[in-house]
């Protein structure tokens, strides 16, 4: 449906341009008295009315396009929230099952009056919980949902995850999806790289700020021996696997970052893929496109 409305809008503008060209051309040809209709007034009036009607109709089409855009954007946000709920439900089921097992062990130890062992067991269990629970508060709920879902998924795959956020992001609502796209693609690349590692699976995510920029850093273990120039990773379709249809993630990140007048720094030394994206605060906090 959205594509049909878009096609209708394009058709309207094409017809408008054709009519305007005809009108302008007729005015030019009138001085030469070439290809002139019998009734100039009726001809110009008809063309003018058609252009006016098309302009009115285009207003309604643009309004519908804007409404559909808002619906699509809300759908993407809702899908993020739904994935978050799914992740929470998965964690709840897992913890519910684990807690029953832990309670059985604690109960058996208590029956045998092994109180020191109970204390040690509880201490170890609480430490394990602390390691697996992320306290994420970036200031943007959609980003919190994305990070929690992606990092929890990474941990479930045996990846050692470290997360640090010292910034409170102030982002205009119209820019949230672009920021989600940047972080989502960076994290997807990092998680995919870790899945290919046999050991030392590691991801570090850091969000911070300075007086000018918001800074997003994602660092992961990198298992690729061939030296590749940093700029090559951001080319459309490039993939270290050379597979068709892959390699769009960093290309998208680069395009969005450029759109906000940001910068990207990439370092692949010492077995790490370390990428830092810096975006000016005014670009995200304001209404720029």
PDB file of C-alpha atoms in Angstrom:
ATOM      1  CA  UNK A   1       0.000   0.000   0.000  1.00  0.00           C
ATOM      2  CA  UNK A   2       2.791   2.433   0.913  1.00  0.00           C
ATOM      3  CA  UNK A   3       4.490   1.770  -2.442  1.00  0.00           C
ATOM      4  CA  UNK A   4       1.214   2.446  -4.302  1.00  0.00           C
ATOM      5  CA  UNK A   5       0.817   5.827  -2.583  1.00  0.00           C
ATOM      6  CA  UNK A   6       4.432   6.666  -3.384  1.00  0.00           C
ATOM      7  CA  UNK A   7       3.845   5.797  -7.046  1.00  0.00           C
ATOM      8  CA  UNK A   8       0.702   7.955  -7.050  1.00  0.00           C
ATOM      9  CA  UNK A   9       2.670  10.906  -5.652  1.00  0.00           C
ATOM     10  CA  UNK A  10       5.355  10.490  -8.322  1.00  0.00           C
ATOM     11  CA  UNK A  11       2.705  10.269 -11.061  1.00  0.00           C
ATOM     12  CA  UNK A  12       1.027  13.470  -9.851  1.00  0.00           C
ATOM     13  CA  UNK A  13       4.303  15.387  -9.868  1.00  0.00           C
ATOM     14  CA  UNK A  14       5.216  14.081 -13.326  1.00  0.00           C
ATOM     15  CA  UNK A  15       1.849  15.183 -14.723  1.00  0.00           C
ATOM     16  CA  UNK A  16       2.225  18.565 -13.041  1.00  0.00           C
ATOM     17  CA  UNK A  17       5.654  19.054 -14.584  1.00  0.00           C
ATOM     18  CA  UNK A  18       4.366  18.075 -18.048  1.00  0.00           C
ATOM     19  CA  UNK A  19       1.485  20.547 -17.785  1.00  0.00           C
ATOM     20  CA  UNK A  20       3.784  23.333 -16.591  1.00  0.00           C
ATOM     21  CA  UNK A  21       6.183  22.631 -19.468  1.00  0.00           C
ATOM     22  CA  UNK A  22       3.267  22.755 -21.921  1.00  0.00           C
ATOM     23  CA  UNK A  23       2.080  26.054 -20.466  1.00  0.00           C
ATOM     24  CA  UNK A  24       5.539  27.629 -20.513  1.00  0.00           C
ATOM     25  CA  UNK A  25       6.240  26.318 -24.005  1.00  0.00           C
ATOM     26  CA  UNK A  26       2.923  27.687 -25.245  1.00  0.00           C
ATOM     27  CA  UNK A  27       3.760  31.136 -23.876  1.00  0.00           C
ATOM     28  CA  UNK A  28       7.128  31.010 -25.617  1.00  0.00           C
ATOM     29  CA  UNK A  29       5.633  29.828 -28.916  1.00  0.00           C
ATOM     30  CA  UNK A  30       2.940  32.504 -28.832  1.00  0.00           C
ATOM     31  CA  UNK A  31       5.434  35.190 -29.802  1.00  0.00           C
ATOM     32  CA  UNK A  32       6.290  33.125 -32.878  1.00  0.00           C
ATOM     33  CA  UNK A  33       2.679  32.206 -33.556  1.00  0.00           C
ATOM     34  CA  UNK A  34       3.555  28.497 -33.769  1.00  0.00           C
ATOM     35  CA  UNK A  35       1.367  25.600 -32.532  1.00  0.00           C
ATOM     36  CA  UNK A  36      -1.166  27.974 -30.992  1.00  0.00           C
ATOM     37  CA  UNK A  37      -4.680  26.829 -29.991  1.00  0.00           C
ATOM     38  CA  UNK A  38      -7.687  28.743 -31.352  1.00  0.00           C
ATOM     39  CA  UNK A  39      -8.691  29.932 -27.867  1.00  0.00           C
ATOM     40  CA  UNK A  40      -5.627  30.988 -25.859  1.00  0.00           C
ATOM     41  CA  UNK A  41      -7.694  31.973 -22.815  1.00  0.00           C
ATOM     42  CA  UNK A  42      -9.539  28.652 -22.646  1.00  0.00           C
ATOM     43  CA  UNK A  43      -6.322  26.696 -23.147  1.00  0.00           C
ATOM     44  CA  UNK A  44      -4.435  28.515 -20.378  1.00  0.00           C
ATOM     45  CA  UNK A  45      -7.455  28.372 -18.064  1.00  0.00           C
ATOM     46  CA  UNK A  46      -7.790  24.600 -18.584  1.00  0.00           C
ATOM     47  CA  UNK A  47      -4.092  23.974 -17.928  1.00  0.00           C
ATOM     48  CA  UNK A  48      -4.174  26.246 -14.878  1.00  0.00           C
ATOM     49  CA  UNK A  49      -7.212  24.473 -13.407  1.00  0.00           C
ATOM     50  CA  UNK A  50      -5.592  21.068 -13.956  1.00  0.00           C
ATOM     51  CA  UNK A  51      -2.384  22.191 -12.216  1.00  0.00           C
ATOM     52  CA  UNK A  52      -4.402  23.669  -9.329  1.00  0.00           C
ATOM     53  CA  UNK A  53      -6.431  20.455  -8.888  1.00  0.00           C
ATOM     54  CA  UNK A  54      -3.279  18.345  -8.974  1.00  0.00           C
ATOM     55  CA  UNK A  55      -1.687  20.590  -6.341  1.00  0.00           C
ATOM     56  CA  UNK A  56      -4.701  20.121  -4.076  1.00  0.00           C
ATOM     57  CA  UNK A  57      -4.641  16.382  -4.623  1.00  0.00           C
ATOM     58  CA  UNK A  58      -0.877  16.246  -3.933  1.00  0.00           C
ATOM     59  CA  UNK A  59      -1.488  17.801  -0.496  1.00  0.00           C
ATOM     60  CA  UNK A  60      -3.681  14.846   0.473  1.00  0.00           C
ATOM     61  CA  UNK A  61      -1.173  12.368  -0.966  1.00  0.00           C
ATOM     62  CA  UNK A  62       1.706  13.953   0.977  1.00  0.00           C
ATOM     63  CA  UNK A  63      -0.413  13.895   4.122  1.00  0.00           C
ATOM     64  CA  UNK A  64      -1.090  10.188   3.623  1.00  0.00           C
ATOM     65  CA  UNK A  65       2.602   9.515   2.968  1.00  0.00           C
ATOM     66  CA  UNK A  66       3.494  11.284   6.204  1.00  0.00           C
ATOM     67  CA  UNK A  67       0.855   9.314   8.115  1.00  0.00           C
ATOM     68  CA  UNK A  68       2.131   6.018   6.704  1.00  0.00           C
ATOM     69  CA  UNK A  69       5.699   7.010   7.553  1.00  0.00           C
ATOM     70  CA  UNK A  70       4.689   7.642  11.172  1.00  0.00           C
ATOM     71  CA  UNK A  71       2.874   4.299  11.286  1.00  0.00           C
ATOM     72  CA  UNK A  72       5.919   2.485   9.881  1.00  0.00           C
ATOM     73  CA  UNK A  73       8.181   4.212  12.385  1.00  0.00           C
ATOM     74  CA  UNK A  74       5.866   3.316  15.261  1.00  0.00           C
ATOM     75  CA  UNK A  75       5.762  -0.265  14.011  1.00  0.00           C
ATOM     76  CA  UNK A  76       9.568  -0.464  14.132  1.00  0.00           C
ATOM     77  CA  UNK A  77       9.596   0.932  17.676  1.00  0.00           C
ATOM     78  CA  UNK A  78       6.872  -1.499  18.754  1.00  0.00           C
ATOM     79  CA  UNK A  79       8.793  -4.400  17.220  1.00  0.00           C
ATOM     80  CA  UNK A  80      11.795  -3.409  19.344  1.00  0.00           C
ATOM     81  CA  UNK A  81       9.635  -3.378  22.453  1.00  0.00           C
ATOM     82  CA  UNK A  82       8.130  -6.732  21.500  1.00  0.00           C
ATOM     83  CA  UNK A  83      11.591  -8.276  21.124  1.00  0.00           C
ATOM     84  CA  UNK A  84      12.456  -6.869  24.536  1.00  0.00           C
ATOM     85  CA  UNK A  85       9.358  -8.496  26.052  1.00  0.00           C
ATOM     86  CA  UNK A  86      10.254 -11.789  24.357  1.00  0.00           C
ATOM     87  CA  UNK A  87      13.775 -11.578  25.775  1.00  0.00           C
ATOM     88  CA  UNK A  88      12.429 -10.803  29.227  1.00  0.00           C
ATOM     89  CA  UNK A  89      10.067 -13.766  28.989  1.00  0.00           C
ATOM     90  CA  UNK A  90      12.919 -16.065  27.953  1.00  0.00           C
ATOM     91  CA  UNK A  91      15.052 -14.870  30.860  1.00  0.00           C
ATOM     92  CA  UNK A  92      12.130 -15.333  33.251  1.00  0.00           C
ATOM     93  CA  UNK A  93      11.551 -18.930  32.126  1.00  0.00           C
ATOM     94  CA  UNK A  94      15.266 -19.696  32.393  1.00  0.00           C
ATOM     95  CA  UNK A  95      15.560 -18.139  35.847  1.00  0.00           C
ATOM     96  CA  UNK A  96      12.384 -19.837  37.006  1.00  0.00           C
ATOM     97  CA  UNK A  97      13.830 -23.210  36.053  1.00  0.00           C
ATOM     98  CA  UNK A  98      17.237 -22.389  37.565  1.00  0.00           C
ATOM     99  CA  UNK A  99      15.788 -21.133  40.832  1.00  0.00           C
ATOM    100  CA  UNK A 100      13.985 -24.432  41.410  1.00  0.00           C
ATOM    101  CA  UNK A 101      17.267 -26.298  40.995  1.00  0.00           C
ATOM    102  CA  UNK A 102      19.125 -23.896  43.286  1.00  0.00           C
ATOM    103  CA  UNK A 103      16.431 -24.153  45.949  1.00  0.00           C
ATOM    104  CA  UNK A 104      16.690 -27.934  45.846  1.00  0.00           C
ATOM    105  CA  UNK A 105      20.455 -27.729  46.448  1.00  0.00           C
ATOM    106  CA  UNK A 106      20.046 -25.189  49.269  1.00  0.00           C
ATOM    107  CA  UNK A 107      17.291 -27.251  50.862  1.00  0.00           C
ATOM    108  CA  UNK A 108      19.477 -30.381  50.815  1.00  0.00           C
ATOM    109  CA  UNK A 109      22.391 -28.488  52.371  1.00  0.00           C
ATOM    110  CA  UNK A 110      20.153 -27.069  55.095  1.00  0.00           C
ATOM    111  CA  UNK A 111      18.792 -30.502  55.948  1.00  0.00           C
ATOM    112  CA  UNK A 112      22.357 -31.659  56.447  1.00  0.00           C
ATOM    113  CA  UNK A 113      23.018 -28.491  58.519  1.00  0.00           C
ATOM    114  CA  UNK A 114      25.871 -27.429  56.260  1.00  0.00           C
ATOM    115  CA  UNK A 115      25.365 -23.728  56.911  1.00  0.00           C
ATOM    116  CA  UNK A 116      28.792 -22.604  55.703  1.00  0.00           C
ATOM    117  CA  UNK A 117      28.257 -24.409  52.415  1.00  0.00           C
ATOM    118  CA  UNK A 118      24.837 -22.739  52.093  1.00  0.00           C
ATOM    119  CA  UNK A 119      26.416 -19.320  52.620  1.00  0.00           C
ATOM    120  CA  UNK A 120      29.118 -19.997  50.034  1.00  0.00           C
ATOM    121  CA  UNK A 121      26.572 -21.349  47.566  1.00  0.00           C
ATOM    122  CA  UNK A 122      24.306 -18.317  47.952  1.00  0.00           C
ATOM    123  CA  UNK A 123      27.266 -15.962  47.599  1.00  0.00           C
ATOM    124  CA  UNK A 124      28.355 -17.654  44.364  1.00  0.00           C
ATOM    125  CA  UNK A 125      24.794 -17.628  43.049  1.00  0.00           C
ATOM    126  CA  UNK A 126      24.366 -13.896  43.734  1.00  0.00           C
ATOM    127  CA  UNK A 127      27.709 -13.143  42.056  1.00  0.00           C
ATOM    128  CA  UNK A 128      26.569 -15.068  39.001  1.00  0.00           C
ATOM    129  CA  UNK A 129      23.315 -13.107  38.879  1.00  0.00           C
ATOM    130  CA  UNK A 130      25.230  -9.821  39.044  1.00  0.00           C
ATOM    131  CA  UNK A 131      27.364 -10.884  36.076  1.00  0.00           C
ATOM    132  CA  UNK A 132      24.342 -11.689  33.910  1.00  0.00           C
ATOM    133  CA  UNK A 133      22.147  -8.703  34.712  1.00  0.00           C
ATOM    134  CA  UNK A 134      22.694  -5.505  32.749  1.00  0.00           C
ATOM    135  CA  UNK A 135      21.802  -2.156  34.226  1.00  0.00           C
ATOM    136  CA  UNK A 136      21.199  -0.137  31.073  1.00  0.00           C
ATOM    137  CA  UNK A 137      20.029   3.455  31.218  1.00  0.00           C
ATOM    138  CA  UNK A 138      21.127   5.567  28.258  1.00  0.00           C
ATOM    139  CA  UNK A 139      18.286   8.062  28.468  1.00  0.00           C
ATOM    140  CA  UNK A 140      16.532   6.657  25.366  1.00  0.00           C
ATOM    141  CA  UNK A 141      14.209   3.716  26.063  1.00  0.00           C
ATOM    142  CA  UNK A 142      14.488   2.301  22.515  1.00  0.00           C
ATOM    143  CA  UNK A 143      18.281   2.198  22.842  1.00  0.00           C
ATOM    144  CA  UNK A 144      17.979   0.543  26.266  1.00  0.00           C
ATOM    145  CA  UNK A 145      15.739  -2.136  24.758  1.00  0.00           C
ATOM    146  CA  UNK A 146      18.110  -2.736  21.852  1.00  0.00           C
ATOM    147  CA  UNK A 147      21.220  -2.976  24.035  1.00  0.00           C
ATOM    148  CA  UNK A 148      19.584  -5.237  26.605  1.00  0.00           C
ATOM    149  CA  UNK A 149      18.290  -7.603  23.943  1.00  0.00           C
ATOM    150  CA  UNK A 150      21.538  -7.750  21.927  1.00  0.00           C
ATOM    151  CA  UNK A 151      23.892  -8.075  24.908  1.00  0.00           C
ATOM    152  CA  UNK A 152      21.697 -10.672  26.619  1.00  0.00           C
ATOM    153  CA  UNK A 153      21.655 -12.642  23.369  1.00  0.00           C
ATOM    154  CA  UNK A 154      25.460 -12.428  23.200  1.00  0.00           C
ATOM    155  CA  UNK A 155      25.836 -13.713  26.762  1.00  0.00           C
ATOM    156  CA  UNK A 156      23.499 -16.610  26.025  1.00  0.00           C
ATOM    157  CA  UNK A 157      25.962 -17.597  23.263  1.00  0.00           C
ATOM    158  CA  UNK A 158      28.882 -17.708  25.666  1.00  0.00           C
ATOM    159  CA  UNK A 159      30.282 -14.272  24.868  1.00  0.00           C
ATOM    160  CA  UNK A 160      32.010 -12.361  27.648  1.00  0.00           C
ATOM    161  CA  UNK A 161      30.257  -8.983  27.593  1.00  0.00           C
ATOM    162  CA  UNK A 162      31.339  -5.744  29.211  1.00  0.00           C
ATOM    163  CA  UNK A 163      29.061  -2.706  29.120  1.00  0.00           C
ATOM    164  CA  UNK A 164      29.667   0.821  30.346  1.00  0.00           C
ATOM    165  CA  UNK A 165      27.529   3.927  29.899  1.00  0.00           C
ATOM    166  CA  UNK A 166      28.500   7.300  31.353  1.00  0.00           C
ATOM    167  CA  UNK A 167      26.305   9.438  29.090  1.00  0.00           C
ATOM    168  CA  UNK A 168      22.660  10.403  29.163  1.00  0.00           C
ATOM    169  CA  UNK A 169      21.630  10.648  25.539  1.00  0.00           C
ATOM    170  CA  UNK A 170      19.261  13.432  24.604  1.00  0.00           C
ATOM    171  CA  UNK A 171      17.907  12.496  21.225  1.00  0.00           C
ATOM    172  CA  UNK A 172      15.038  13.985  19.246  1.00  0.00           C
ATOM    173  CA  UNK A 173      12.408  11.311  18.600  1.00  0.00           C
ATOM    174  CA  UNK A 174      12.808  11.640  14.842  1.00  0.00           C
ATOM    175  CA  UNK A 175      16.453  10.509  15.086  1.00  0.00           C
ATOM    176  CA  UNK A 176      15.957   7.495  17.387  1.00  0.00           C
ATOM    177  CA  UNK A 177      15.611   4.905  14.607  1.00  0.00           C
ATOM    178  CA  UNK A 178      18.826   6.049  12.919  1.00  0.00           C
ATOM    179  CA  UNK A 179      20.663   5.721  16.228  1.00  0.00           C
ATOM    180  CA  UNK A 180      19.118   2.280  16.733  1.00  0.00           C
ATOM    181  CA  UNK A 181      20.304   1.332  13.232  1.00  0.00           C
ATOM    182  CA  UNK A 182      23.886   2.417  13.997  1.00  0.00           C
ATOM    183  CA  UNK A 183      24.142   0.533  17.296  1.00  0.00           C
ATOM    184  CA  UNK A 184      22.168  -2.462  16.032  1.00  0.00           C
ATOM    185  CA  UNK A 185      24.474  -2.988  13.052  1.00  0.00           C
ATOM    186  CA  UNK A 186      27.619  -2.529  15.146  1.00  0.00           C
ATOM    187  CA  UNK A 187      26.419  -5.066  17.711  1.00  0.00           C
ATOM    188  CA  UNK A 188      25.237  -7.548  15.058  1.00  0.00           C
ATOM    189  CA  UNK A 189      28.691  -7.456  13.445  1.00  0.00           C
ATOM    190  CA  UNK A 190      30.404  -7.928  16.808  1.00  0.00           C
ATOM    191  CA  UNK A 191      28.176 -10.830  17.853  1.00  0.00           C
ATOM    192  CA  UNK A 192      28.557 -12.522  14.463  1.00  0.00           C
ATOM    193  CA  UNK A 193      32.353 -12.215  14.706  1.00  0.00           C
ATOM    194  CA  UNK A 194      32.310 -13.766  18.190  1.00  0.00           C
ATOM    195  CA  UNK A 195      30.162 -16.661  17.002  1.00  0.00           C
ATOM    196  CA  UNK A 196      32.940 -17.556  14.568  1.00  0.00           C
ATOM    197  CA  UNK A 197      35.514 -17.619  17.384  1.00  0.00           C
ATOM    198  CA  UNK A 198      36.285 -20.941  19.039  1.00  0.00           C
ATOM    199  CA  UNK A 199      37.430 -19.256  22.233  1.00  0.00           C
ATOM    200  CA  UNK A 200      38.098 -15.781  23.707  1.00  0.00           C
ATOM    201  CA  UNK A 201      34.633 -14.575  22.743  1.00  0.00           C
ATOM    202  CA  UNK A 202      34.573 -10.989  23.938  1.00  0.00           C
ATOM    203  CA  UNK A 203      32.532  -7.827  23.335  1.00  0.00           C
ATOM    204  CA  UNK A 204      32.998  -4.465  24.989  1.00  0.00           C
ATOM    205  CA  UNK A 205      30.408  -1.709  24.567  1.00  0.00           C
ATOM    206  CA  UNK A 206      30.978   1.816  25.822  1.00  0.00           C
ATOM    207  CA  UNK A 207      28.765   4.882  25.523  1.00  0.00           C
ATOM    208  CA  UNK A 208      30.126   8.206  26.691  1.00  0.00           C
ATOM    209  CA  UNK A 209      30.111  11.884  25.816  1.00  0.00           C
ATOM    210  CA  UNK A 210      32.310  14.932  25.639  1.00  0.00           C
ATOM    211  CA  UNK A 211      31.195  18.567  25.385  1.00  0.00           C
ATOM    212  CA  UNK A 212      30.576  18.207  21.636  1.00  0.00           C
ATOM    213  CA  UNK A 213      29.876  14.554  20.746  1.00  0.00           C
ATOM    214  CA  UNK A 214      28.127  11.392  21.841  1.00  0.00           C
ATOM    215  CA  UNK A 215      30.676   8.585  21.539  1.00  0.00           C
ATOM    216  CA  UNK A 216      29.706   4.951  20.829  1.00  0.00           C
ATOM    217  CA  UNK A 217      32.415   2.312  20.966  1.00  0.00           C
ATOM    218  CA  UNK A 218      32.082  -1.409  20.204  1.00  0.00           C
ATOM    219  CA  UNK A 219      35.113  -3.664  20.554  1.00  0.00           C
ATOM    220  CA  UNK A 220      35.261  -7.411  19.937  1.00  0.00           C
ATOM    221  CA  UNK A 221      37.729 -10.195  19.301  1.00  0.00           C
ATOM    222  CA  UNK A 222      38.612 -10.421  15.649  1.00  0.00           C
ATOM    223  CA  UNK A 223      39.755 -13.648  13.978  1.00  0.00           C
ATOM    224  CA  UNK A 224      40.915 -12.660  10.512  1.00  0.00           C
ATOM    225  CA  UNK A 225      44.573 -12.925   9.576  1.00  0.00           C
ATOM    226  CA  UNK A 226      44.625 -10.922   6.335  1.00  0.00           C
ATOM    227  CA  UNK A 227      45.368  -7.206   6.788  1.00  0.00           C
ATOM    228  CA  UNK A 228      42.515  -5.133   5.346  1.00  0.00           C
ATOM    229  CA  UNK A 229      42.556  -1.320   5.001  1.00  0.00           C
ATOM    230  CA  UNK A 230      40.085   0.210   7.458  1.00  0.00           C
ATOM    231  CA  UNK A 231      38.137   2.040   4.736  1.00  0.00           C
ATOM    232  CA  UNK A 232      37.409  -1.205   2.891  1.00  0.00           C
ATOM    233  CA  UNK A 233      35.095  -2.412   5.674  1.00  0.00           C
ATOM    234  CA  UNK A 234      32.696   0.456   4.930  1.00  0.00           C
ATOM    235  CA  UNK A 235      32.329  -0.292   1.231  1.00  0.00           C
ATOM    236  CA  UNK A 236      28.924  -1.497   0.119  1.00  0.00           C
ATOM    237  CA  UNK A 237      28.758  -5.284  -0.116  1.00  0.00           C
ATOM    238  CA  UNK A 238      32.208  -5.907   1.386  1.00  0.00           C
ATOM    239  CA  UNK A 239      32.467  -9.012   3.565  1.00  0.00           C
ATOM    240  CA  UNK A 240      35.488 -10.822   4.981  1.00  0.00           C
ATOM    241  CA  UNK A 241      33.730 -14.025   3.897  1.00  0.00           C
ATOM    242  CA  UNK A 242      33.245 -12.766   0.372  1.00  0.00           C
ATOM    243  CA  UNK A 243      29.616 -13.897   0.411  1.00  0.00           C
ATOM    244  CA  UNK A 244      27.101 -12.145  -1.821  1.00  0.00           C
ATOM    245  CA  UNK A 245      24.380 -10.237   0.020  1.00  0.00           C
ATOM    246  CA  UNK A 246      26.525  -9.603   3.087  1.00  0.00           C
ATOM    247  CA  UNK A 247      28.576  -6.632   4.223  1.00  0.00           C
ATOM    248  CA  UNK A 248      25.832  -4.010   4.335  1.00  0.00           C
ATOM    249  CA  UNK A 249      26.005  -3.328   8.102  1.00  0.00           C
ATOM    250  CA  UNK A 250      29.042  -1.052   8.298  1.00  0.00           C
ATOM    251  CA  UNK A 251      28.111   0.583   4.994  1.00  0.00           C
ATOM    252  CA  UNK A 252      24.788   1.608   6.571  1.00  0.00           C
ATOM    253  CA  UNK A 253      26.574   2.805   9.723  1.00  0.00           C
ATOM    254  CA  UNK A 254      28.922   4.942   7.622  1.00  0.00           C
ATOM    255  CA  UNK A 255      26.085   6.509   5.618  1.00  0.00           C
ATOM    256  CA  UNK A 256      24.033   7.413   8.702  1.00  0.00           C
ATOM    257  CA  UNK A 257      27.086   8.751  10.535  1.00  0.00           C
ATOM    258  CA  UNK A 258      27.984  10.943   7.549  1.00  0.00           C
ATOM    259  CA  UNK A 259      24.402  12.198   7.473  1.00  0.00           C
ATOM    260  CA  UNK A 260      24.863  13.538  11.016  1.00  0.00           C
ATOM    261  CA  UNK A 261      28.313  14.986  10.263  1.00  0.00           C
ATOM    262  CA  UNK A 262      29.895  12.393  12.550  1.00  0.00           C
ATOM    263  CA  UNK A 263      33.151  10.471  12.366  1.00  0.00           C
ATOM    264  CA  UNK A 264      34.135   6.805  12.480  1.00  0.00           C
ATOM    265  CA  UNK A 265      37.457   5.439  13.714  1.00  0.00           C
ATOM    266  CA  UNK A 266      38.365   1.790  13.186  1.00  0.00           C
ATOM    267  CA  UNK A 267      41.316  -0.131  14.594  1.00  0.00           C
ATOM    268  CA  UNK A 268      41.931  -3.814  13.812  1.00  0.00           C
ATOM    269  CA  UNK A 269      45.273  -4.261  15.567  1.00  0.00           C
ATOM    270  CA  UNK A 270      46.132  -6.879  18.210  1.00  0.00           C
ATOM    271  CA  UNK A 271      43.289  -9.237  17.338  1.00  0.00           C
ATOM    272  CA  UNK A 272      40.475  -6.762  18.082  1.00  0.00           C
ATOM    273  CA  UNK A 273      37.905  -5.091  15.890  1.00  0.00           C
ATOM    274  CA  UNK A 274      37.586  -1.740  17.658  1.00  0.00           C
ATOM    275  CA  UNK A 275      35.169   0.786  16.142  1.00  0.00           C
ATOM    276  CA  UNK A 276      34.223   4.188  17.538  1.00  0.00           C
ATOM    277  CA  UNK A 277      31.416   6.367  16.207  1.00  0.00           C
ATOM    278  CA  UNK A 278      31.248  10.008  17.250  1.00  0.00           C
ATOM    279  CA  UNK A 279      28.100  11.997  16.496  1.00  0.00           C
ATOM    280  CA  UNK A 280      27.685  15.703  17.307  1.00  0.00           C
ATOM    281  CA  UNK A 281      25.119  16.288  20.025  1.00  0.00           C
ATOM    282  CA  UNK A 282      23.356  19.044  18.101  1.00  0.00           C
ATOM    283  CA  UNK A 283      22.705  16.628  15.217  1.00  0.00           C
ATOM    284  CA  UNK A 284      20.740  14.235  17.435  1.00  0.00           C
ATOM    285  CA  UNK A 285      19.154  16.761  19.769  1.00  0.00           C
ATOM    286  CA  UNK A 286      17.945  19.090  17.015  1.00  0.00           C
ATOM    287  CA  UNK A 287      15.556  18.712  14.100  1.00  0.00           C
ATOM    288  CA  UNK A 288      18.152  18.433  11.323  1.00  0.00           C
ATOM    289  CA  UNK A 289      17.587  15.726   8.707  1.00  0.00           C
TER     290      UNK A 289
END
